[in-house]
Amino acid sequence: MLQQDSNDDTEDVSLFDAEEETTNRPRKAKIRHPVVSFFHLFCRVSAIIVYLLCELLSSSFITCMVTIILLLSCDFWAVKNVTGRLMVGLRWWNHIDEDGKSHWVFESRKESSQENKTVSEAESRIFWLGLIACPVLWVIFAFSALFSFRVKWLAVVIVGVVLQGANLYGYIRCKVGSRKNLTSMATSYFGKQFLRQNTGVDQTS
């Protein structure tokens, strides 16, 4: 079923109707795609390690910068086009229609009548842990570079924040749905936290 958000020209669609036969596999905790899971973390973790150890690994700023940006670019492509689809059944992209209008599409694979058959719990944890933790680290690096006046590294860190933040936002949109749903979820969460702190009673849905 296709749903289109008229406000920002985005589409929330079901992913890969032609691949529904894969839903006959039971959901398991084991890792079904070990190579994909490895590369989901490899490039983004390697970029962070190179950034932290760059002054020990090489005296050349240009070499370190190019290495980090290459790792971040490979990670962006792999996570956007491969690991999200295989590990959690999500995918997002942009396309331009015949009128030249840009559309952002956010896909999620249909769940069968038996819950979550296509997604491994272990792979899902690995995917979301890597997707969320690494952008948070790059944001910390950005503040660190800014306050320590390491201006030459600030551009590199901003690339990390933008590329990994884009994937994080895209997959959250795939998971949650339209921007209205995302805003509603955030409002509901903060409302519950505020009510809990002020009354000691958790708000029920």
PDB file of N, CA, C and O in Angstrom, residues 114-180:
ATOM      1  N   GLN A 114       2.278 -13.806  10.548  1.00  0.00           N
ATOM      2  CA  GLN A 114       3.102 -14.237  11.687  1.00  0.00           C
ATOM      3  C   GLN A 114       4.182 -13.187  11.875  1.00  0.00           C
ATOM      4  O   GLN A 114       4.904 -12.864  10.944  1.00  0.00           O
ATOM      5  N   GLU A 115       4.316 -12.644  13.075  1.00  0.00           N
ATOM      6  CA  GLU A 115       5.059 -11.419  13.308  1.00  0.00           C
ATOM      7  C   GLU A 115       6.534 -11.516  12.948  1.00  0.00           C
ATOM      8  O   GLU A 115       7.239 -12.443  13.274  1.00  0.00           O
ATOM      9  N   ASN A 116       6.988 -10.483  12.195  1.00  0.00           N
ATOM     10  CA  ASN A 116       8.408 -10.204  11.968  1.00  0.00           C
ATOM     11  C   ASN A 116       9.223 -11.418  11.531  1.00  0.00           C
ATOM     12  O   ASN A 116      10.251 -11.725  12.116  1.00  0.00           O
ATOM     13  N   LYS A 117       8.765 -12.105  10.500  1.00  0.00           N
ATOM     14  CA  LYS A 117       9.483 -13.303  10.089  1.00  0.00           C
ATOM     15  C   LYS A 117      10.792 -12.997   9.383  1.00  0.00           C
ATOM     16  O   LYS A 117      11.674 -13.830   9.344  1.00  0.00           O
ATOM     17  N   THR A 118      10.890 -11.836   8.766  1.00  0.00           N
ATOM     18  CA  THR A 118      12.021 -11.576   7.883  1.00  0.00           C
ATOM     19  C   THR A 118      13.224 -10.987   8.595  1.00  0.00           C
ATOM     20  O   THR A 118      14.283 -10.884   8.003  1.00  0.00           O
ATOM     21  N   VAL A 119      13.088 -10.549   9.826  1.00  0.00           N
ATOM     22  CA  VAL A 119      14.146  -9.807  10.505  1.00  0.00           C
ATOM     23  C   VAL A 119      14.730 -10.622  11.647  1.00  0.00           C
ATOM     24  O   VAL A 119      14.001 -11.112  12.503  1.00  0.00           O
ATOM     25  N   SER A 120      16.051 -10.738  11.648  1.00  0.00           N
ATOM     26  CA  SER A 120      16.741 -11.375  12.758  1.00  0.00           C
ATOM     27  C   SER A 120      16.885 -10.372  13.892  1.00  0.00           C
ATOM     28  O   SER A 120      17.293  -9.221  13.679  1.00  0.00           O
ATOM     29  N   GLU A 121      16.540 -10.787  15.103  1.00  0.00           N
ATOM     30  CA  GLU A 121      16.632  -9.888  16.250  1.00  0.00           C
ATOM     31  C   GLU A 121      18.071  -9.435  16.491  1.00  0.00           C
ATOM     32  O   GLU A 121      18.322  -8.273  16.814  1.00  0.00           O
ATOM     33  N   ALA A 122      19.021 -10.347  16.333  1.00  0.00           N
ATOM     34  CA  ALA A 122      20.427 -10.005  16.543  1.00  0.00           C
ATOM     35  C   ALA A 122      20.888  -8.985  15.507  1.00  0.00           C
ATOM     36  O   ALA A 122      21.568  -8.010  15.831  1.00  0.00           O
ATOM     37  N   GLU A 123      20.510  -9.199  14.250  1.00  0.00           N
ATOM     38  CA  GLU A 123      20.903  -8.259  13.194  1.00  0.00           C
ATOM     39  C   GLU A 123      20.233  -6.907  13.397  1.00  0.00           C
ATOM     40  O   GLU A 123      20.848  -5.864  13.128  1.00  0.00           O
ATOM     41  N   SER A 124      18.993  -6.914  13.857  1.00  0.00           N
ATOM     42  CA  SER A 124      18.297  -5.656  14.099  1.00  0.00           C
ATOM     43  C   SER A 124      19.003  -4.844  15.178  1.00  0.00           C
ATOM     44  O   SER A 124      19.181  -3.625  15.048  1.00  0.00           O
ATOM     45  N   ARG A 125      19.437  -5.526  16.253  1.00  0.00           N
ATOM     46  CA  ARG A 125      20.158  -4.827  17.322  1.00  0.00           C
ATOM     47  C   ARG A 125      21.472  -4.248  16.804  1.00  0.00           C
ATOM     48  O   ARG A 125      21.831  -3.107  17.107  1.00  0.00           O
ATOM     49  N   ILE A 126      22.211  -5.046  16.031  1.00  0.00           N
ATOM     50  CA  ILE A 126      23.482  -4.581  15.469  1.00  0.00           C
ATOM     51  C   ILE A 126      23.258  -3.379  14.565  1.00  0.00           C
ATOM     52  O   ILE A 126      23.987  -2.381  14.617  1.00  0.00           O
ATOM     53  N   PHE A 127      22.222  -3.459  13.727  1.00  0.00           N
ATOM     54  CA  PHE A 127      21.947  -2.391  12.772  1.00  0.00           C
ATOM     55  C   PHE A 127      21.647  -1.083  13.490  1.00  0.00           C
ATOM     56  O   PHE A 127      22.262  -0.046  13.213  1.00  0.00           O
ATOM     57  N   TRP A 128      20.707  -1.119  14.427  1.00  0.00           N
ATOM     58  CA  TRP A 128      20.297   0.121  15.076  1.00  0.00           C
ATOM     59  C   TRP A 128      21.352   0.645  16.038  1.00  0.00           C
ATOM     60  O   TRP A 128      21.501   1.874  16.197  1.00  0.00           O
ATOM     61  N   LEU A 129      22.106  -0.252  16.670  1.00  0.00           N
ATOM     62  CA  LEU A 129      23.183   0.201  17.553  1.00  0.00           C
ATOM     63  C   LEU A 129      24.228   0.982  16.764  1.00  0.00           C
ATOM     64  O   LEU A 129      24.632   2.084  17.158  1.00  0.00           O
ATOM     65  N   GLY A 130      24.681   0.401  15.644  1.00  0.00           N
ATOM     66  CA  GLY A 130      25.661   1.089  14.820  1.00  0.00           C
ATOM     67  C   GLY A 130      25.111   2.356  14.196  1.00  0.00           C
ATOM     68  O   GLY A 130      25.807   3.375  14.082  1.00  0.00           O
ATOM     69  N   LEU A 131      23.847   2.317  13.797  1.00  0.00           N
ATOM     70  CA  LEU A 131      23.233   3.464  13.129  1.00  0.00           C
ATOM     71  C   LEU A 131      23.084   4.657  14.060  1.00  0.00           C
ATOM     72  O   LEU A 131      23.220   5.807  13.631  1.00  0.00           O
ATOM     73  N   ILE A 132      22.814   4.397  15.341  1.00  0.00           N
ATOM     74  CA  ILE A 132      22.576   5.485  16.283  1.00  0.00           C
ATOM     75  C   ILE A 132      23.857   5.924  16.989  1.00  0.00           C
ATOM     76  O   ILE A 132      24.111   7.128  17.152  1.00  0.00           O
ATOM     77  N   ALA A 133      24.679   4.973  17.409  1.00  0.00           N
ATOM     78  CA  ALA A 133      25.841   5.303  18.240  1.00  0.00           C
ATOM     79  C   ALA A 133      26.886   6.123  17.478  1.00  0.00           C
ATOM     80  O   ALA A 133      27.435   7.094  18.019  1.00  0.00           O
ATOM     81  N   CYS A 134      27.162   5.745  16.240  1.00  0.00           N
ATOM     82  CA  CYS A 134      28.238   6.420  15.496  1.00  0.00           C
ATOM     83  C   CYS A 134      27.931   7.885  15.187  1.00  0.00           C
ATOM     84  O   CYS A 134      28.805   8.745  15.373  1.00  0.00           O
ATOM     85  N   PRO A 135      26.725   8.250  14.726  1.00  0.00           N
ATOM     86  CA  PRO A 135      26.443   9.680  14.555  1.00  0.00           C
ATOM     87  C   PRO A 135      26.558  10.475  15.841  1.00  0.00           C
ATOM     88  O   PRO A 135      26.982  11.639  15.827  1.00  0.00           O
ATOM     89  N   VAL A 136      26.169   9.858  16.970  1.00  0.00           N
ATOM     90  CA  VAL A 136      26.301  10.545  18.258  1.00  0.00           C
ATOM     91  C   VAL A 136      27.777  10.849  18.545  1.00  0.00           C
ATOM     92  O   VAL A 136      28.122  11.951  19.001  1.00  0.00           O
ATOM     93  N   LEU A 137      28.649   9.891  18.244  1.00  0.00           N
ATOM     94  CA  LEU A 137      30.088  10.121  18.442  1.00  0.00           C
ATOM     95  C   LEU A 137      30.605  11.239  17.554  1.00  0.00           C
ATOM     96  O   LEU A 137      31.413  12.071  17.994  1.00  0.00           O
ATOM     97  N   TRP A 138      30.131  11.289  16.297  1.00  0.00           N
ATOM     98  CA  TRP A 138      30.579  12.354  15.393  1.00  0.00           C
ATOM     99  C   TRP A 138      30.098  13.724  15.869  1.00  0.00           C
ATOM    100  O   TRP A 138      30.799  14.728  15.699  1.00  0.00           O
ATOM    101  N   VAL A 139      28.924  13.787  16.460  1.00  0.00           N
ATOM    102  CA  VAL A 139      28.451  15.052  17.026  1.00  0.00           C
ATOM    103  C   VAL A 139      29.353  15.474  18.190  1.00  0.00           C
ATOM    104  O   VAL A 139      29.713  16.658  18.324  1.00  0.00           O
ATOM    105  N   ILE A 140      29.745  14.508  19.026  1.00  0.00           N
ATOM    106  CA  ILE A 140      30.669  14.804  20.128  1.00  0.00           C
ATOM    107  C   ILE A 140      32.008  15.288  19.576  1.00  0.00           C
ATOM    108  O   ILE A 140      32.586  16.272  20.084  1.00  0.00           O
ATOM    109  N   PHE A 141      32.502  14.633  18.521  1.00  0.00           N
ATOM    110  CA  PHE A 141      33.754  15.065  17.891  1.00  0.00           C
ATOM    111  C   PHE A 141      33.630  16.483  17.341  1.00  0.00           C
ATOM    112  O   PHE A 141      34.596  17.259  17.379  1.00  0.00           O
ATOM    113  N   ALA A 142      32.462  16.824  16.802  1.00  0.00           N
ATOM    114  CA  ALA A 142      32.250  18.157  16.241  1.00  0.00           C
ATOM    115  C   ALA A 142      32.373  19.228  17.313  1.00  0.00           C
ATOM    116  O   ALA A 142      33.046  20.255  17.122  1.00  0.00           O
ATOM    117  N   PHE A 143      31.734  19.001  18.465  1.00  0.00           N
ATOM    118  CA  PHE A 143      31.845  19.965  19.563  1.00  0.00           C
ATOM    119  C   PHE A 143      33.273  20.029  20.097  1.00  0.00           C
ATOM    120  O   PHE A 143      33.775  21.111  20.437  1.00  0.00           O
ATOM    121  N   SER A 144      33.921  18.870  20.153  1.00  0.00           N
ATOM    122  CA  SER A 144      35.308  18.833  20.624  1.00  0.00           C
ATOM    123  C   SER A 144      36.229  19.626  19.707  1.00  0.00           C
ATOM    124  O   SER A 144      37.073  20.410  20.172  1.00  0.00           O
ATOM    125  N   ALA A 145      36.076  19.421  18.394  1.00  0.00           N
ATOM    126  CA  ALA A 145      36.901  20.149  17.432  1.00  0.00           C
ATOM    127  C   ALA A 145      36.613  21.644  17.466  1.00  0.00           C
ATOM    128  O   ALA A 145      37.520  22.469  17.328  1.00  0.00           O
ATOM    129  N   LEU A 146      35.338  21.999  17.680  1.00  0.00           N
ATOM    130  CA  LEU A 146      34.960  23.410  17.709  1.00  0.00           C
ATOM    131  C   LEU A 146      35.543  24.115  18.926  1.00  0.00           C
ATOM    132  O   LEU A 146      36.142  25.197  18.805  1.00  0.00           O
ATOM    133  N   PHE A 147      35.409  23.512  20.090  1.00  0.00           N
ATOM    134  CA  PHE A 147      35.855  24.172  21.315  1.00  0.00           C
ATOM    135  C   PHE A 147      37.366  24.100  21.511  1.00  0.00           C
ATOM    136  O   PHE A 147      37.922  24.874  22.294  1.00  0.00           O
ATOM    137  N   SER A 148      38.018  23.153  20.827  1.00  0.00           N
ATOM    138  CA  SER A 148      39.484  23.084  20.911  1.00  0.00           C
ATOM    139  C   SER A 148      40.156  23.815  19.751  1.00  0.00           C
ATOM    140  O   SER A 148      41.375  23.748  19.598  1.00  0.00           O
ATOM    141  N   PHE A 149      39.328  24.479  18.918  1.00  0.00           N
ATOM    142  CA  PHE A 149      39.817  25.286  17.795  1.00  0.00           C
ATOM    143  C   PHE A 149      40.618  24.468  16.780  1.00  0.00           C
ATOM    144  O   PHE A 149      41.557  24.971  16.168  1.00  0.00           O
ATOM    145  N   ARG A 150      40.222  23.195  16.601  1.00  0.00           N
ATOM    146  CA  ARG A 150      40.855  22.367  15.560  1.00  0.00           C
ATOM    147  C   ARG A 150      40.048  22.544  14.267  1.00  0.00           C
ATOM    148  O   ARG A 150      39.323  21.674  13.824  1.00  0.00           O
ATOM    149  N   VAL A 151      40.206  23.720  13.678  1.00  0.00           N
ATOM    150  CA  VAL A 151      39.364  24.119  12.552  1.00  0.00           C
ATOM    151  C   VAL A 151      39.541  23.187  11.364  1.00  0.00           C
ATOM    152  O   VAL A 151      38.568  22.851  10.673  1.00  0.00           O
ATOM    153  N   LYS A 152      40.754  22.737  11.101  1.00  0.00           N
ATOM    154  CA  LYS A 152      40.982  21.890   9.931  1.00  0.00           C
ATOM    155  C   LYS A 152      40.264  20.549  10.046  1.00  0.00           C
ATOM    156  O   LYS A 152      39.896  19.945   9.037  1.00  0.00           O
ATOM    157  N   TRP A 153      40.043  20.075  11.280  1.00  0.00           N
ATOM    158  CA  TRP A 153      39.339  18.807  11.470  1.00  0.00           C
ATOM    159  C   TRP A 153      37.827  18.987  11.516  1.00  0.00           C
ATOM    160  O   TRP A 153      37.086  18.015  11.360  1.00  0.00           O
ATOM    161  N   LEU A 154      37.385  20.217  11.698  1.00  0.00           N
ATOM    162  CA  LEU A 154      35.956  20.459  11.808  1.00  0.00           C
ATOM    163  C   LEU A 154      35.219  20.089  10.528  1.00  0.00           C
ATOM    164  O   LEU A 154      34.120  19.517  10.572  1.00  0.00           O
ATOM    165  N   ALA A 155      35.826  20.376   9.381  1.00  0.00           N
ATOM    166  CA  ALA A 155      35.192  20.032   8.100  1.00  0.00           C
ATOM    167  C   ALA A 155      35.035  18.521   7.954  1.00  0.00           C
ATOM    168  O   ALA A 155      34.002  18.027   7.471  1.00  0.00           O
ATOM    169  N   VAL A 156      36.056  17.763   8.383  1.00  0.00           N
ATOM    170  CA  VAL A 156      35.999  16.300   8.307  1.00  0.00           C
ATOM    171  C   VAL A 156      34.891  15.763   9.202  1.00  0.00           C
ATOM    172  O   VAL A 156      34.115  14.883   8.814  1.00  0.00           O
ATOM    173  N   VAL A 157      34.809  16.312  10.407  1.00  0.00           N
ATOM    174  CA  VAL A 157      33.803  15.857  11.359  1.00  0.00           C
ATOM    175  C   VAL A 157      32.401  16.178  10.854  1.00  0.00           C
ATOM    176  O   VAL A 157      31.469  15.372  11.003  1.00  0.00           O
ATOM    177  N   ILE A 158      32.239  17.342  10.227  1.00  0.00           N
ATOM    178  CA  ILE A 158      30.922  17.716   9.694  1.00  0.00           C
ATOM    179  C   ILE A 158      30.486  16.742   8.607  1.00  0.00           C
ATOM    180  O   ILE A 158      29.306  16.376   8.511  1.00  0.00           O
ATOM    181  N   VAL A 159      31.430  16.276   7.782  1.00  0.00           N
ATOM    182  CA  VAL A 159      31.104  15.267   6.773  1.00  0.00           C
ATOM    183  C   VAL A 159      30.574  14.002   7.444  1.00  0.00           C
ATOM    184  O   VAL A 159      29.592  13.402   7.001  1.00  0.00           O
ATOM    185  N   GLY A 160      31.226  13.592   8.541  1.00  0.00           N
ATOM    186  CA  GLY A 160      30.757  12.420   9.280  1.00  0.00           C
ATOM    187  C   GLY A 160      29.368  12.612   9.846  1.00  0.00           C
ATOM    188  O   GLY A 160      28.514  11.717   9.762  1.00  0.00           O
ATOM    189  N   VAL A 161      29.098  13.795  10.410  1.00  0.00           N
ATOM    190  CA  VAL A 161      27.775  14.076  10.978  1.00  0.00           C
ATOM    191  C   VAL A 161      26.709  14.057   9.887  1.00  0.00           C
ATOM    192  O   VAL A 161      25.632  13.462  10.055  1.00  0.00           O
ATOM    193  N   VAL A 162      27.003  14.674   8.746  1.00  0.00           N
ATOM    194  CA  VAL A 162      26.009  14.782   7.672  1.00  0.00           C
ATOM    195  C   VAL A 162      25.714  13.418   7.054  1.00  0.00           C
ATOM    196  O   VAL A 162      24.539  13.034   6.904  1.00  0.00           O
ATOM    197  N   LEU A 163      26.750  12.665   6.689  1.00  0.00           N
ATOM    198  CA  LEU A 163      26.531  11.391   6.015  1.00  0.00           C
ATOM    199  C   LEU A 163      25.855  10.371   6.931  1.00  0.00           C
ATOM    200  O   LEU A 163      24.886   9.706   6.533  1.00  0.00           O
ATOM    201  N   GLN A 164      26.338  10.250   8.144  1.00  0.00           N
ATOM    202  CA  GLN A 164      25.748   9.255   9.035  1.00  0.00           C
ATOM    203  C   GLN A 164      24.425   9.747   9.621  1.00  0.00           C
ATOM    204  O   GLN A 164      23.517   8.947   9.876  1.00  0.00           O
ATOM    205  N   GLY A 165      24.291  11.046   9.793  1.00  0.00           N
ATOM    206  CA  GLY A 165      23.016  11.589  10.235  1.00  0.00           C
ATOM    207  C   GLY A 165      21.927  11.421   9.186  1.00  0.00           C
ATOM    208  O   GLY A 165      20.760  11.187   9.521  1.00  0.00           O
ATOM    209  N   ALA A 166      22.299  11.515   7.899  1.00  0.00           N
ATOM    210  CA  ALA A 166      21.318  11.332   6.822  1.00  0.00           C
ATOM    211  C   ALA A 166      20.765   9.914   6.824  1.00  0.00           C
ATOM    212  O   ALA A 166      19.550   9.706   6.683  1.00  0.00           O
ATOM    213  N   ASN A 167      21.645   8.933   6.982  1.00  0.00           N
ATOM    214  CA  ASN A 167      21.170   7.548   7.051  1.00  0.00           C
ATOM    215  C   ASN A 167      20.296   7.317   8.278  1.00  0.00           C
ATOM    216  O   ASN A 167      19.274   6.622   8.209  1.00  0.00           O
ATOM    217  N   LEU A 168      20.683   7.894   9.399  1.00  0.00           N
ATOM    218  CA  LEU A 168      19.884   7.736  10.621  1.00  0.00           C
ATOM    219  C   LEU A 168      18.489   8.313  10.426  1.00  0.00           C
ATOM    220  O   LEU A 168      17.481   7.658  10.745  1.00  0.00           O
ATOM    221  N   TYR A 169      18.411   9.513   9.884  1.00  0.00           N
ATOM    222  CA  TYR A 169      17.111  10.143   9.661  1.00  0.00           C
ATOM    223  C   TYR A 169      16.278   9.342   8.661  1.00  0.00           C
ATOM    224  O   TYR A 169      15.074   9.117   8.870  1.00  0.00           O
ATOM    225  N   GLY A 170      16.920   8.892   7.572  1.00  0.00           N
ATOM    226  CA  GLY A 170      16.196   8.136   6.567  1.00  0.00           C
ATOM    227  C   GLY A 170      15.595   6.855   7.107  1.00  0.00           C
ATOM    228  O   GLY A 170      14.431   6.532   6.836  1.00  0.00           O
ATOM    229  N   TYR A 171      16.356   6.129   7.908  1.00  0.00           N
ATOM    230  CA  TYR A 171      15.846   4.856   8.437  1.00  0.00           C
ATOM    231  C   TYR A 171      14.836   5.056   9.563  1.00  0.00           C
ATOM    232  O   TYR A 171      13.950   4.218   9.751  1.00  0.00           O
ATOM    233  N   ILE A 172      14.952   6.150  10.300  1.00  0.00           N
ATOM    234  CA  ILE A 172      13.908   6.449  11.282  1.00  0.00           C
ATOM    235  C   ILE A 172      12.600   6.748  10.559  1.00  0.00           C
ATOM    236  O   ILE A 172      11.524   6.297  10.982  1.00  0.00           O
ATOM    237  N   ARG A 173      12.680   7.483   9.440  1.00  0.00           N
ATOM    238  CA  ARG A 173      11.473   7.748   8.661  1.00  0.00           C
ATOM    239  C   ARG A 173      10.885   6.448   8.110  1.00  0.00           C
ATOM    240  O   ARG A 173       9.657   6.278   8.067  1.00  0.00           O
ATOM    241  N   CYS A 174      11.746   5.533   7.672  1.00  0.00           N
ATOM    242  CA  CYS A 174      11.254   4.233   7.191  1.00  0.00           C
ATOM    243  C   CYS A 174      10.545   3.475   8.304  1.00  0.00           C
ATOM    244  O   CYS A 174       9.501   2.852   8.095  1.00  0.00           O
ATOM    245  N   LYS A 175      11.118   3.521   9.501  1.00  0.00           N
ATOM    246  CA  LYS A 175      10.589   2.755  10.627  1.00  0.00           C
ATOM    247  C   LYS A 175       9.312   3.361  11.178  1.00  0.00           C
ATOM    248  O   LYS A 175       8.340   2.660  11.467  1.00  0.00           O
ATOM    249  N   VAL A 176       9.309   4.689  11.333  1.00  0.00           N
ATOM    250  CA  VAL A 176       8.194   5.371  11.985  1.00  0.00           C
ATOM    251  C   VAL A 176       7.080   5.699  10.999  1.00  0.00           C
ATOM    252  O   VAL A 176       5.905   5.598  11.322  1.00  0.00           O
ATOM    253  N   GLY A 177       7.448   6.099   9.791  1.00  0.00           N
ATOM    254  CA  GLY A 177       6.453   6.505   8.809  1.00  0.00           C
ATOM    255  C   GLY A 177       6.646   7.948   8.421  1.00  0.00           C
ATOM    256  O   GLY A 177       7.777   8.425   8.290  1.00  0.00           O
ATOM    257  N   SER A 178       5.554   8.667   8.239  1.00  0.00           N
ATOM    258  CA  SER A 178       5.618  10.031   7.748  1.00  0.00           C
ATOM    259  C   SER A 178       6.171  10.975   8.809  1.00  0.00           C
ATOM    260  O   SER A 178       6.296  10.638   9.978  1.00  0.00           O
ATOM    261  N   ARG A 179       6.491  12.181   8.380  1.00  0.00           N
ATOM    262  CA  ARG A 179       7.030  13.186   9.293  1.00  0.00           C
ATOM    263  C   ARG A 179       6.039  13.529  10.395  1.00  0.00           C
ATOM    264  O   ARG A 179       6.400  13.805  11.539  1.00  0.00           O
ATOM    265  N   LYS A 180       4.737  13.489  10.068  1.00  0.00           N
ATOM    266  CA  LYS A 180       3.712  13.758  11.077  1.00  0.00           C
ATOM    267  C   LYS A 180       3.761  12.707  12.173  1.00  0.00           C
ATOM    268  O   LYS A 180       3.639  13.012  13.361  1.00  0.00           O
TER     269      LYS A 180
END
